[in-house]
Short mmCIF file of C-alpha atoms in Angstrom, two decimals:
data_model
loop_
_atom_site.label_atom_id
_atom_site.label_comp_id
_atom_site.label_asym_id
_atom_site.label_seq_id
_atom_site.Cartn_x
_atom_site.Cartn_y
_atom_site.Cartn_z
CA UNK A 486 -17.73 48.95 104.56
CA UNK A 487 -14.47 47.78 106.12
CA UNK A 488 -14.84 45.58 109.02
CA UNK A 489 -12.58 45.88 112.29
CA UNK A 490 -9.25 44.45 112.53
CA UNK A 491 -10.50 41.64 114.76
CA UNK A 492 -12.70 40.53 112.10
CA UNK A 493 -9.98 40.55 109.45
CA UNK A 494 -8.18 37.97 111.85
CA UNK A 495 -11.03 35.23 111.80
CA UNK A 496 -11.24 33.51 108.58
CA UNK A 497 -14.06 31.19 107.87
CA UNK A 498 -16.58 30.01 105.17
CA UNK A 499 -19.83 31.75 104.43
CA UNK A 500 -23.07 31.76 106.38
CA UNK A 501 -25.06 29.31 103.93
CA UNK A 502 -22.50 26.73 102.99
CA UNK A 503 -23.68 24.10 105.66
CA UNK A 504 -25.94 21.19 105.21
CA UNK A 505 -29.73 21.73 105.68
CA UNK A 506 -30.07 19.02 108.52
CA UNK A 507 -27.41 20.35 110.85
CA UNK A 508 -27.97 21.54 114.22
CA UNK A 509 -28.57 25.05 115.30
CA UNK A 510 -25.39 26.74 116.80
CA UNK A 511 -22.95 29.46 116.18
CA UNK A 512 -19.43 28.54 115.43
CA UNK A 513 -16.30 31.01 115.84
CA UNK A 514 -14.34 29.77 112.36
CA UNK A 515 -11.14 31.72 113.53
CA UNK A 516 -9.12 28.22 113.39
CA UNK A 517 -11.46 25.98 111.32
CA UNK A 518 -12.55 25.87 107.56
CA UNK A 519 -15.64 23.89 106.55
CA UNK A 520 -15.41 21.30 104.00
CA UNK A 521 -18.28 23.12 102.08
CA UNK A 522 -16.03 25.98 101.10
CA UNK A 523 -12.60 24.29 100.48
CA UNK A 524 -12.65 21.89 97.55
CA UNK A 525 -10.30 19.07 96.83
CA UNK A 526 -6.69 20.39 96.50
CA UNK A 527 -7.54 23.93 98.04
CA UNK A 528 -4.93 25.46 100.38
CA UNK A 529 -6.83 25.87 103.72
CA UNK A 530 -4.51 28.76 104.92
CA UNK A 531 -5.38 30.61 101.59
CA UNK A 532 -9.25 30.91 102.48
CA UNK A 533 -10.77 33.67 104.40
CA UNK A 534 -14.59 33.89 104.83
CA UNK A 535 -17.00 35.66 107.32
CA UNK A 536 -16.22 35.51 110.87
CA UNK A 537 -19.32 33.73 112.12
CA UNK A 538 -21.32 30.86 110.85
CA UNK A 539 -24.96 30.22 111.69
CA UNK A 540 -26.16 26.66 111.28
CA UNK A 541 -29.58 25.61 111.12
CA UNK A 542 -32.06 23.72 109.14
CA UNK A 543 -33.20 25.89 105.71
CA UNK A 544 -36.79 26.21 105.12
CA UNK A 545 -37.94 26.25 101.42
CA UNK A 546 -38.08 30.16 101.24
CA UNK A 547 -34.59 30.28 102.86
CA UNK A 548 -33.28 27.94 100.50
CA UNK A 549 -34.88 29.71 97.71
CA UNK A 550 -33.19 32.94 99.22
CA UNK A 551 -29.73 31.31 99.44
CA UNK A 552 -29.82 30.29 95.63
CA UNK A 553 -30.84 33.68 94.63
CA UNK A 554 -27.96 35.21 96.56
CA UNK A 555 -25.60 32.72 95.01
CA UNK A 556 -26.94 34.11 91.48
CA UNK A 557 -26.45 37.44 92.56
CA UNK A 558 -22.92 36.98 93.87
CA UNK A 559 -19.90 38.02 91.63
CA UNK A 560 -16.36 36.84 91.68
CA UNK A 561 -13.16 38.84 90.96
CA UNK A 562 -10.01 37.10 89.90
CA UNK A 563 -6.55 38.76 91.16
CA UNK A 564 -3.89 37.71 88.98
CA UNK A 565 -1.06 38.74 91.29
CA UNK A 566 -0.69 38.92 95.06
CA UNK A 567 1.89 41.21 96.49
CA UNK A 568 4.46 39.39 98.37
CA UNK A 569 3.68 38.56 102.15
CA UNK A 570 -0.19 39.66 101.77
CA UNK A 571 -2.27 37.31 103.59
CA UNK A 572 -5.99 36.44 102.78
CA UNK A 573 -7.19 38.34 105.78
CA UNK A 574 -5.61 41.44 104.54
CA UNK A 575 -7.03 41.03 101.09
CA UNK A 576 -10.34 40.69 102.57
CA UNK A 577 -9.85 43.84 104.78
CA UNK A 578 -8.66 45.85 101.71
CA UNK A 579 -11.69 44.54 99.58
CA UNK A 580 -14.30 45.15 102.41
CA UNK A 581 -13.96 48.71 101.96
CA UNK A 582 -15.82 48.60 98.62
CA UNK A 583 -18.47 46.13 99.38
CA UNK A 584 -20.03 43.33 101.06
CA UNK A 585 -17.38 40.36 100.73
CA UNK A 586 -18.45 36.76 100.72
CA UNK A 587 -15.29 34.31 100.30
CA UNK A 588 -11.72 35.01 99.75
CA UNK A 589 -9.24 32.46 98.49
CA UNK A 590 -5.57 32.64 97.65
CA UNK A 591 -3.63 30.18 95.81
CA UNK A 592 -0.06 29.36 97.27
CA UNK A 593 2.76 29.41 95.20
CA UNK A 594 4.29 26.15 93.65
CA UNK A 595 5.96 23.82 96.38
CA UNK A 596 9.14 23.44 94.47
CA UNK A 597 9.42 27.25 94.04
CA UNK A 598 8.43 27.61 97.64
CA UNK A 599 11.02 25.25 98.76
CA UNK A 600 13.83 26.96 96.76
CA UNK A 601 12.71 30.51 97.97
CA UNK A 602 13.02 29.32 101.57
CA UNK A 603 16.31 27.73 100.86
CA UNK A 604 18.19 30.63 99.31
CA UNK A 605 16.07 33.86 100.81
CA UNK A 606 15.24 34.99 104.40
CA UNK A 607 11.60 35.13 104.05
CA UNK A 608 9.91 31.67 105.32
CA UNK A 609 6.21 32.69 105.05
CA UNK A 610 3.78 31.29 102.65
CA UNK A 611 3.63 33.47 99.36
CA UNK A 612 0.51 33.51 97.48
CA UNK A 613 0.46 33.83 93.32
CA UNK A 614 -3.21 34.51 92.69
CA UNK A 615 -6.63 34.74 94.48
CA UNK A 616 -10.45 35.02 93.99
CA UNK A 617 -12.58 37.63 95.75
CA UNK A 618 -16.51 36.97 96.09
CA UNK A 619 -18.67 40.05 96.26
CA UNK A 620 -22.41 39.57 97.49
CA UNK A 621 -23.37 41.79 94.36
CA UNK A 622 -21.75 41.26 91.02
CA UNK A 623 -22.70 44.81 90.06
CA UNK A 624 -20.16 45.96 92.77
CA UNK A 625 -17.41 43.44 91.96
CA UNK A 626 -17.71 44.63 88.30
CA UNK A 627 -17.26 48.30 89.31
CA UNK A 628 -14.52 47.26 91.89
CA UNK A 629 -12.53 45.43 89.06
CA UNK A 630 -12.76 48.19 86.66
CA UNK A 631 -11.69 50.83 89.19
CA UNK A 632 -8.91 49.12 90.94
CA UNK A 633 -7.20 47.36 88.07
CA UNK A 634 -3.81 48.72 87.13
CA UNK A 635 -4.14 51.12 90.19
CA UNK A 636 -1.78 51.20 93.07
CA UNK A 637 -2.95 49.61 96.44
CA UNK A 638 -2.23 53.01 98.36
CA UNK A 639 -2.84 53.42 101.97
CA UNK A 640 -0.96 55.27 104.57
CA UNK A 641 2.82 56.49 103.99
CA UNK A 642 5.36 53.89 104.92
CA UNK A 643 2.91 50.79 104.49
CA UNK A 644 4.46 47.53 103.04
CA UNK A 645 2.20 47.52 100.13
CA UNK A 646 1.61 51.05 99.28
CA UNK A 647 3.29 51.18 95.87
CA UNK A 648 2.06 47.68 94.53
CA UNK A 649 -0.41 47.59 92.02
CA UNK A 650 -3.57 45.63 91.57
CA UNK A 651 -4.12 43.19 88.74
CA UNK A 652 -7.69 42.20 88.70
CA UNK A 653 -10.53 40.88 86.59
CA UNK A 654 -14.28 40.61 87.05
CA UNK A 655 -15.35 36.96 85.99
CA UNK A 656 -18.62 37.19 84.24
CA UNK A 657 -20.96 34.23 85.12
CA UNK A 658 -18.43 32.50 87.38
CA UNK A 659 -19.57 31.22 90.55
CA UNK A 660 -17.47 30.02 93.66
CA UNK A 661 -18.65 26.24 93.18
CA UNK A 662 -16.92 26.64 89.54
CA UNK A 663 -13.76 27.51 91.33
CA UNK A 664 -13.62 24.50 93.74
CA UNK A 665 -14.50 22.25 90.84
CA UNK A 666 -11.42 23.83 88.78
CA UNK A 667 -8.98 23.38 91.62
CA UNK A 668 -10.02 19.90 92.47
CA UNK A 669 -9.64 19.14 88.54
CA UNK A 670 -6.26 20.47 88.56
CA UNK A 671 -4.96 18.58 91.76
CA UNK A 672 -6.53 15.43 90.25
CA UNK A 673 -4.60 16.05 87.01
CA UNK A 674 -1.49 16.69 89.01
CA UNK A 675 -1.83 13.66 91.13
CA UNK A 676 -2.36 11.43 87.84
CA UNK A 677 0.87 12.94 86.26
CA UNK A 678 2.84 11.93 89.32
CA UNK A 679 1.41 8.55 89.07
CA UNK A 680 2.37 8.13 85.50
CA UNK A 681 5.98 9.44 86.09
CA UNK A 682 6.52 7.32 89.31
CA UNK A 683 5.24 4.32 87.38
CA UNK A 684 7.64 4.96 84.42
CA UNK A 685 10.54 5.87 86.58
CA UNK A 686 10.22 2.30 88.55
CA UNK A 687 9.90 0.95 85.04
CA UNK A 688 13.25 2.29 83.82
CA UNK A 689 14.63 1.42 87.32
CA UNK A 690 13.91 -2.16 87.02
CA UNK A 691 15.11 -2.46 83.42
CA UNK A 692 18.44 -0.85 84.40
CA UNK A 693 18.72 -3.32 87.32
CA UNK A 694 18.00 -6.27 85.09
CA UNK A 695 20.78 -4.80 82.43
CA UNK A 696 23.18 -4.62 85.14
CA UNK A 697 22.72 -8.09 86.22
CA UNK A 698 22.94 -9.53 82.79
CA UNK A 699 26.16 -7.80 82.14
CA UNK A 700 27.48 -9.36 85.65
CA UNK A 701 26.42 -12.81 84.53
CA UNK A 702 28.14 -12.68 81.05
CA UNK A 703 31.40 -10.95 82.69
CA UNK A 704 31.64 -14.02 85.16
CA UNK A 705 31.06 -16.52 82.44
CA UNK A 706 33.66 -14.98 80.13
CA UNK A 707 36.00 -14.78 83.00
CA UNK A 708 35.69 -18.71 83.83
CA UNK A 709 36.18 -19.28 80.23
CA UNK A 710 39.56 -17.41 80.17
CA UNK A 711 40.41 -19.19 83.26
CA UNK A 712 39.93 -22.61 81.76
CA UNK A 713 42.43 -21.63 78.94
CA UNK A 714 40.26 -22.10 76.41
CA UNK A 715 40.62 -18.69 74.62
CA UNK A 716 38.19 -17.13 72.30
CA UNK A 717 35.77 -19.14 70.83
CA UNK A 718 33.80 -18.52 67.56
CA UNK A 719 30.83 -17.71 69.95
CA UNK A 720 32.67 -14.97 71.71
CA UNK A 721 34.27 -13.17 68.63
CA UNK A 722 32.72 -9.97 67.90
CA UNK A 723 29.39 -9.89 66.08
CA UNK A 724 30.92 -7.36 63.43
CA UNK A 725 33.79 -9.70 62.49
CA UNK A 726 31.53 -12.69 61.86
CA UNK A 727 29.00 -10.24 59.74
CA UNK A 728 31.90 -9.44 57.77
CA UNK A 729 33.29 -12.89 56.80
CA UNK A 730 29.37 -13.96 56.30
CA UNK A 731 29.14 -10.99 53.87
CA UNK A 732 32.49 -12.16 51.90
CA UNK A 733 31.48 -15.67 51.76
CA UNK A 734 30.87 -17.10 47.93
CA UNK A 735 32.67 -13.60 46.57
CA UNK A 736 35.76 -14.40 44.27
CA UNK A 737 38.85 -12.56 45.16
CA UNK A 738 39.55 -9.28 44.03
CA UNK A 739 42.91 -10.26 41.94
CA UNK A 740 40.95 -13.14 40.15
CA UNK A 741 38.34 -10.51 38.99
CA UNK A 742 40.79 -8.15 37.62
CA UNK A 743 42.40 -11.05 35.58
CA UNK A 744 39.23 -12.11 34.02
CA UNK A 745 38.48 -8.52 33.33
CA UNK A 746 41.98 -8.20 31.52
CA UNK A 747 41.09 -11.37 29.29
CA UNK A 748 37.65 -10.23 28.18
CA UNK A 749 39.29 -6.98 27.02
CA UNK A 750 42.28 -8.52 25.23
CA UNK A 751 42.38 -7.62 21.46
CA UNK A 752 41.25 -10.52 19.21
CA UNK A 753 43.56 -11.83 16.42
CA UNK A 754 42.62 -10.54 12.69
CA UNK A 755 42.62 -14.53 11.61
CA UNK A 756 40.22 -15.42 14.38
CA UNK A 757 38.04 -12.39 13.25
CA UNK A 758 37.96 -13.46 9.77
CA UNK A 759 37.09 -17.24 10.55
CA UNK A 760 34.27 -15.85 12.52
CA UNK A 761 32.79 -13.51 9.99
CA UNK A 762 33.02 -16.56 7.25
CA UNK A 763 31.67 -18.87 9.77
CA UNK A 764 28.64 -16.85 10.26
CA UNK A 765 28.06 -16.56 6.36
CA UNK A 766 28.56 -20.11 5.40
#
C-alpha cells in the first residue's frame, strides 16, 4: 500500500544489494545512494529506493532467498515523465498498487537542459523516462496493463491530475540489466566525445599549419617584390604554365588551315592522265 509522505522523501537502494561481508548496521539513506544500485552513468538524483537498508552478512539460505526475490521481481518502463515529477513522487504513486523495490528516472539531455534553463523560468531537473521495480512481476504486469494510457488522477487542482501514464511491462528484464545498459550507453557516449575531440584537434592543427605556410609564402613574395626582381618563372600561375606546356610542339592554326587547303586543291587533268598512264605502263 502507499507509504507515508516521510517515507517518500527518503530515497535509497534496496535492502539486499550490499556486499555479504559488510558489518551489521542500519543506515538512513535519505541523502546517500550505494554504488550497488547505481551503475556507471546513472544519475544519482533520479534514484529512489527503500528508506532503510539493513546491512549484514548473508547466510546460504538468505542468499538463496535473495536470488529468488530477484527472479520474482518485475520492472515497468515509463516512457514519459510529467514535467516536474521527481523519483519520490513516482515511488509514492506506484506504491499504491504494490510493493516497490527501486525507482530510477533518467534526467534529460544536458544540452536540452541548458537551453531550457536559459530560455524558460523552470530551473529544476526534468526527467524524460523511468523504470520502476515491483517485488512481484505479476503485480508489475497488471499495473502496466491497468495504468497505460490512463490519466494520473488525484485530487482536483493537483499538478499532474490530467497527465497520462505511458508505461510498459518489460518481460524477463532485471534491474542489473538496466545498470549495465546505462553504463554501456555512458561508455559509448564518452568514446564518441573522445573521437570528436581528437578529430577537432587534428583539424585545428592542420588549419594552423596552413596559416603558417601561407604567411611564410607571402613574406617570401614580398621580399622578392621589394628586391625588384619582378615575377619569375616560378611565380607565374600554374594554370598559365600548364597552358604553355600543352601548346608546345603544336603547329599554329593558320599553318594547319593552309596545308588543308593545299591538300583539297583540284589536280590538273594532264597530271591525272600522266598518273593513270604511269600506273598502267
